[in-house]
PDB file of C-alpha atoms in Angstrom:
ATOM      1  CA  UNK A   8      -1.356  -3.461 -17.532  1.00  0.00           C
ATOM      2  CA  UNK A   9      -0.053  -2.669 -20.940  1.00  0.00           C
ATOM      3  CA  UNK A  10      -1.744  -3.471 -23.807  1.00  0.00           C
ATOM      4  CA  UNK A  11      -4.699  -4.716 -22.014  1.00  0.00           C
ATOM      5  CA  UNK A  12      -8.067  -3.513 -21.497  1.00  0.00           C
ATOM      6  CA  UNK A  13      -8.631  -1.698 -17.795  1.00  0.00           C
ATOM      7  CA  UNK A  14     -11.798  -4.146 -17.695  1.00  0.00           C
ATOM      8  CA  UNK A  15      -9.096  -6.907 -17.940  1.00  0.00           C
ATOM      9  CA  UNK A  16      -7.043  -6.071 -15.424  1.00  0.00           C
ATOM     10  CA  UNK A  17      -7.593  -7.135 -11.601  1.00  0.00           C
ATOM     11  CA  UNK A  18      -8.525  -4.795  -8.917  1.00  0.00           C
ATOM     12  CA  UNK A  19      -4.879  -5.056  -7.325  1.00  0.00           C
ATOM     13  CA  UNK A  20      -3.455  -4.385 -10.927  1.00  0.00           C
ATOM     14  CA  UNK A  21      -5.832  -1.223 -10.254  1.00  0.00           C
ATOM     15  CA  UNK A  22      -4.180  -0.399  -7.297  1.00  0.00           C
ATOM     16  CA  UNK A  23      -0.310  -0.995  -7.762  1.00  0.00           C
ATOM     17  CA  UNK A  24      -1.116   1.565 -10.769  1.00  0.00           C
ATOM     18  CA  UNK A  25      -2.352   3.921  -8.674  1.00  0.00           C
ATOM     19  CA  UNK A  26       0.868   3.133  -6.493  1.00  0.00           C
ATOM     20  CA  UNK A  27       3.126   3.424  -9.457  1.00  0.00           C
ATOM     21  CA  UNK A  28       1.903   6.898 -10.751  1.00  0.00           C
ATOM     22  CA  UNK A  29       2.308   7.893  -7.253  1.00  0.00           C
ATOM     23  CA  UNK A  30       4.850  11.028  -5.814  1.00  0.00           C
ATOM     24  CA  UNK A  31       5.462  13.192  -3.117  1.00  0.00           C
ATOM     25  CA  UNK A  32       7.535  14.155  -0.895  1.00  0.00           C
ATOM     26  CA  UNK A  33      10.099  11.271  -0.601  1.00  0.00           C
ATOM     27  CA  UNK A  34       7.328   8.835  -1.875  1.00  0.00           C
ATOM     28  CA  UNK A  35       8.526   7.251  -4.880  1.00  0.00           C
ATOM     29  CA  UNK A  36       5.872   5.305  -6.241  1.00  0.00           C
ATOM     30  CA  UNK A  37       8.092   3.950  -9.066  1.00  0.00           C
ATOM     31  CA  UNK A  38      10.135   2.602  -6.967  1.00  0.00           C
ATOM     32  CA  UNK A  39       8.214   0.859  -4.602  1.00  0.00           C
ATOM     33  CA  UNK A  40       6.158  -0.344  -7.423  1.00  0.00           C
ATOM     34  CA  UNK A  41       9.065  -2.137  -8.780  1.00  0.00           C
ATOM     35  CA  UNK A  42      10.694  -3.520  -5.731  1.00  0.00           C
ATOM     36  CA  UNK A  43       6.736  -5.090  -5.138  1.00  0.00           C
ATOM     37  CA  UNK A  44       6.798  -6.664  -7.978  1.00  0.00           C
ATOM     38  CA  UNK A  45      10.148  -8.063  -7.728  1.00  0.00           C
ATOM     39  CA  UNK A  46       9.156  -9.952  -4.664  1.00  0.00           C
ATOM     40  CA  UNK A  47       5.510 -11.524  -4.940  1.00  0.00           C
ATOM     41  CA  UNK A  48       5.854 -14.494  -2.552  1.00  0.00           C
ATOM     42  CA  UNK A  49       5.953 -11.899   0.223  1.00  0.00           C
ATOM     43  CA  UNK A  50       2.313 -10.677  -0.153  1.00  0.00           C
ATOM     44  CA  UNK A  51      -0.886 -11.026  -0.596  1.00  0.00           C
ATOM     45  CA  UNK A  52      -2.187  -7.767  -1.330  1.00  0.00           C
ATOM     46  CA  UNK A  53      -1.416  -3.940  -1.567  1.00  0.00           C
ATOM     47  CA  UNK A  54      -3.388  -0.836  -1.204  1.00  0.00           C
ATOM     48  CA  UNK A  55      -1.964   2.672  -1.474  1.00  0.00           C
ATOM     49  CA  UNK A  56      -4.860   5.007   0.877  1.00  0.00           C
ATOM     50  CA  UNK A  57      -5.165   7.621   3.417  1.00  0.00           C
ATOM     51  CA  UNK A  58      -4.671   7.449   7.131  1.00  0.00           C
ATOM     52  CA  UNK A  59      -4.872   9.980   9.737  1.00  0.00           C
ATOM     53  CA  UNK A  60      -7.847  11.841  11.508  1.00  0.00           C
ATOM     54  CA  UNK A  61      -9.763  14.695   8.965  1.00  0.00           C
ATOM     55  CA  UNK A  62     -10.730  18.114  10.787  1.00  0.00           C
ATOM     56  CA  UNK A  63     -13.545  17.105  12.002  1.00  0.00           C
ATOM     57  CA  UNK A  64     -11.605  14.480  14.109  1.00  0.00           C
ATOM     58  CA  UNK A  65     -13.065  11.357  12.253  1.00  0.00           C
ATOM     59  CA  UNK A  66     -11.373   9.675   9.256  1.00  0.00           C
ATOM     60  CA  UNK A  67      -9.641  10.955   6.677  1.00  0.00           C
ATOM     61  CA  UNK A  68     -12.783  12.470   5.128  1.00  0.00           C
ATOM     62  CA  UNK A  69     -13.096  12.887   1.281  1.00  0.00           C
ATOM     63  CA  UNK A  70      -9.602  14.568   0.456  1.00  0.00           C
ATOM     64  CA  UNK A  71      -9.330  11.439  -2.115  1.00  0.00           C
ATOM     65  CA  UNK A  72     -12.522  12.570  -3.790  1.00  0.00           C
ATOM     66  CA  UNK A  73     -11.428  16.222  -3.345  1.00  0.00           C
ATOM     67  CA  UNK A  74      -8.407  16.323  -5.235  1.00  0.00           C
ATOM     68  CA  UNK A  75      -8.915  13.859  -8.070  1.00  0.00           C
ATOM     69  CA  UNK A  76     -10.178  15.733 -10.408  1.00  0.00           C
ATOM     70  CA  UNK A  77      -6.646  17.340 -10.545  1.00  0.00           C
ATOM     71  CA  UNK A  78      -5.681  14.261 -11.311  1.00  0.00           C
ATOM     72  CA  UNK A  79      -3.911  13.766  -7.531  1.00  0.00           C
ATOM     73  CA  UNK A  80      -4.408  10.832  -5.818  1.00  0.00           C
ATOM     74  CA  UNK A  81      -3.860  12.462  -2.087  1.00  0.00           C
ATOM     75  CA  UNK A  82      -2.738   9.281  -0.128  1.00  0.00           C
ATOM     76  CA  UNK A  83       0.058   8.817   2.382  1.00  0.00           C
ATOM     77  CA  UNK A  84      -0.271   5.375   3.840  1.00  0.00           C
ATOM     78  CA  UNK A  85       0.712   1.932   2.301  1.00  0.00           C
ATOM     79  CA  UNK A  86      -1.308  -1.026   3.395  1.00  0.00           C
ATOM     80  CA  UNK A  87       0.572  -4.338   2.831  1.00  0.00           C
ATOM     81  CA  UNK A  88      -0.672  -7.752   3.489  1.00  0.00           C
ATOM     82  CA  UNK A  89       2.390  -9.963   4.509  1.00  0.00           C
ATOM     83  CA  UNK A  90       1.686 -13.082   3.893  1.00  0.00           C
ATOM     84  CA  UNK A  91       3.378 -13.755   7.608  1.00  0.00           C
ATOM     85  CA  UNK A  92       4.933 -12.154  10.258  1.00  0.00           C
ATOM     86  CA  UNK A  93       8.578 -13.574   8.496  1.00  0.00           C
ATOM     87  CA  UNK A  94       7.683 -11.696   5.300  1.00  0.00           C
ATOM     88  CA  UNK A  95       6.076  -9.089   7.250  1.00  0.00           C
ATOM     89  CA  UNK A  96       9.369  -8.440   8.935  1.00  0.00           C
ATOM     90  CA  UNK A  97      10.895  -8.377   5.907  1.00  0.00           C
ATOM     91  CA  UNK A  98       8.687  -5.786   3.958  1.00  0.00           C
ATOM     92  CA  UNK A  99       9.641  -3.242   6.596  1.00  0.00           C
ATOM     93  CA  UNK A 100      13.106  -3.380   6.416  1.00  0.00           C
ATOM     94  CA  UNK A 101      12.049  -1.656   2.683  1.00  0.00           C
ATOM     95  CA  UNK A 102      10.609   0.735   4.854  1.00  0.00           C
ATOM     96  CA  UNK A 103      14.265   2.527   5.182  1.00  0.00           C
ATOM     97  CA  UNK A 104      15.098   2.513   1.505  1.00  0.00           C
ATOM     98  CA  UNK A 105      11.516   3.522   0.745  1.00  0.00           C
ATOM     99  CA  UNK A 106      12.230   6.558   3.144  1.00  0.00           C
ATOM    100  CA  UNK A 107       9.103   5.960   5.144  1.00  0.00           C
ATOM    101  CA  UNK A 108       8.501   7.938   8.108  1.00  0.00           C
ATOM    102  CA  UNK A 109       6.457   5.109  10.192  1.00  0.00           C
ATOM    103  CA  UNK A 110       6.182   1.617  10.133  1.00  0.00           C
ATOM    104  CA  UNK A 111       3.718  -0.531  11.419  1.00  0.00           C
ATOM    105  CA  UNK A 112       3.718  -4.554  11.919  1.00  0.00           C
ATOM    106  CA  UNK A 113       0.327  -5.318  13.143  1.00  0.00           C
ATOM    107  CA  UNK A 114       0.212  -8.443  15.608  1.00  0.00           C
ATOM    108  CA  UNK A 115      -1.841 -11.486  14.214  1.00  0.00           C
ATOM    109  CA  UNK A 116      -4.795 -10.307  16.618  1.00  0.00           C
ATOM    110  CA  UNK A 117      -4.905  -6.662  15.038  1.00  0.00           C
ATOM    111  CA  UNK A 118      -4.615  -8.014  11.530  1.00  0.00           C
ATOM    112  CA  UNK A 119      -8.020 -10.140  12.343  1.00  0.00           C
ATOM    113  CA  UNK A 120      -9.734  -7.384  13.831  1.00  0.00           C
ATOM    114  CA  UNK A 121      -8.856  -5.024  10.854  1.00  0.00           C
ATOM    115  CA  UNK A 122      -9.712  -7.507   8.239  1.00  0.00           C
ATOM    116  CA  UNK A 123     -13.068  -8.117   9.871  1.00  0.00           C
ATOM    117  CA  UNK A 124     -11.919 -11.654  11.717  1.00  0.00           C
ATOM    118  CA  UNK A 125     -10.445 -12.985   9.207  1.00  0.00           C
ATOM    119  CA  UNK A 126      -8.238 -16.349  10.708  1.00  0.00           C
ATOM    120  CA  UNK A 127      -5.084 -16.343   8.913  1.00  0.00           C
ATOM    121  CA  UNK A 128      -1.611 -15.942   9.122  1.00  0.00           C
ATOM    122  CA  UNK A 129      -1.449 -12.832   7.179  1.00  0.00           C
ATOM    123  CA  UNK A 130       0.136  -9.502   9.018  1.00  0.00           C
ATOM    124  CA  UNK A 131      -0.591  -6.262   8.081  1.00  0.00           C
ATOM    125  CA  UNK A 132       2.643  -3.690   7.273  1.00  0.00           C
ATOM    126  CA  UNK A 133       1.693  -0.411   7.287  1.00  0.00           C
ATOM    127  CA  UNK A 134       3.941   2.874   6.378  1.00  0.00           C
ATOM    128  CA  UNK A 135       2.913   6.289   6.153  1.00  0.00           C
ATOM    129  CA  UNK A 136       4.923   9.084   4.260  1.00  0.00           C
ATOM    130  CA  UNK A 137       4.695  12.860   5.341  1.00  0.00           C
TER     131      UNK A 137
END
């Protein structure tokens, strides 16, 4: 994203920024920025986000909104759409040296239901940090 204009850059550009400046706990945003780019052919798409149920026992609620005005992007879940269940496998094996606490492969079934039915091979990795 260096050097260009933020209304040139792509909304997953957007996003692995948001990844990048990224830390807490044993997140390292950096990191895991870095090793993503290094291997492209294993995804389709990333989004750093909040899971979890709020206090009200819904979603995560607002905390995003909440916080960012301190300039803290309050997140603890990493969304990653394998581009198969052979690349999903291997995206959370990074889950270890990433020092994630959970990992997730969803099935093919619950990656159609949470992209809204969308027929594909794609699987969706998830790991949450604490």
């Amino acid at each position: 994203m260096k050097d260009r204009l933020l209304t040139e850059v792509t909304i997953q550009e957007l996003h692995l920024e948001l990844l990048r400046r990224t830390r807490f706990n044993a997140f390292d945003g950096e990191d895991i920025h870095e090793d993503l780019l290094a291997m492209p052919d294993l995804w389709h798409a990333v989004l750093l986000d909040a899971g979890g149920l709020s206090a009200t026992g819904g979603g995560v609620g607002l905390i995003k909104l909440r916080d960012m005005a301190g300039n803290y992007y309050n997140v603890d879940t990493l969304y990653i759409l394998a581009i198969d269940a052979r690349a999903a496998q291997s995206l959370a094996e990074y889950a270890e040296c990433w020092l994630a606490d959970t990992v997730h492969i969803a099935s093919k079934e619950e990656t159609s239901r949470s992209l809204g039915s969308y027929d594909t091979d794609y699987r969706l990795v998830s790991m949450w940090w604490d």
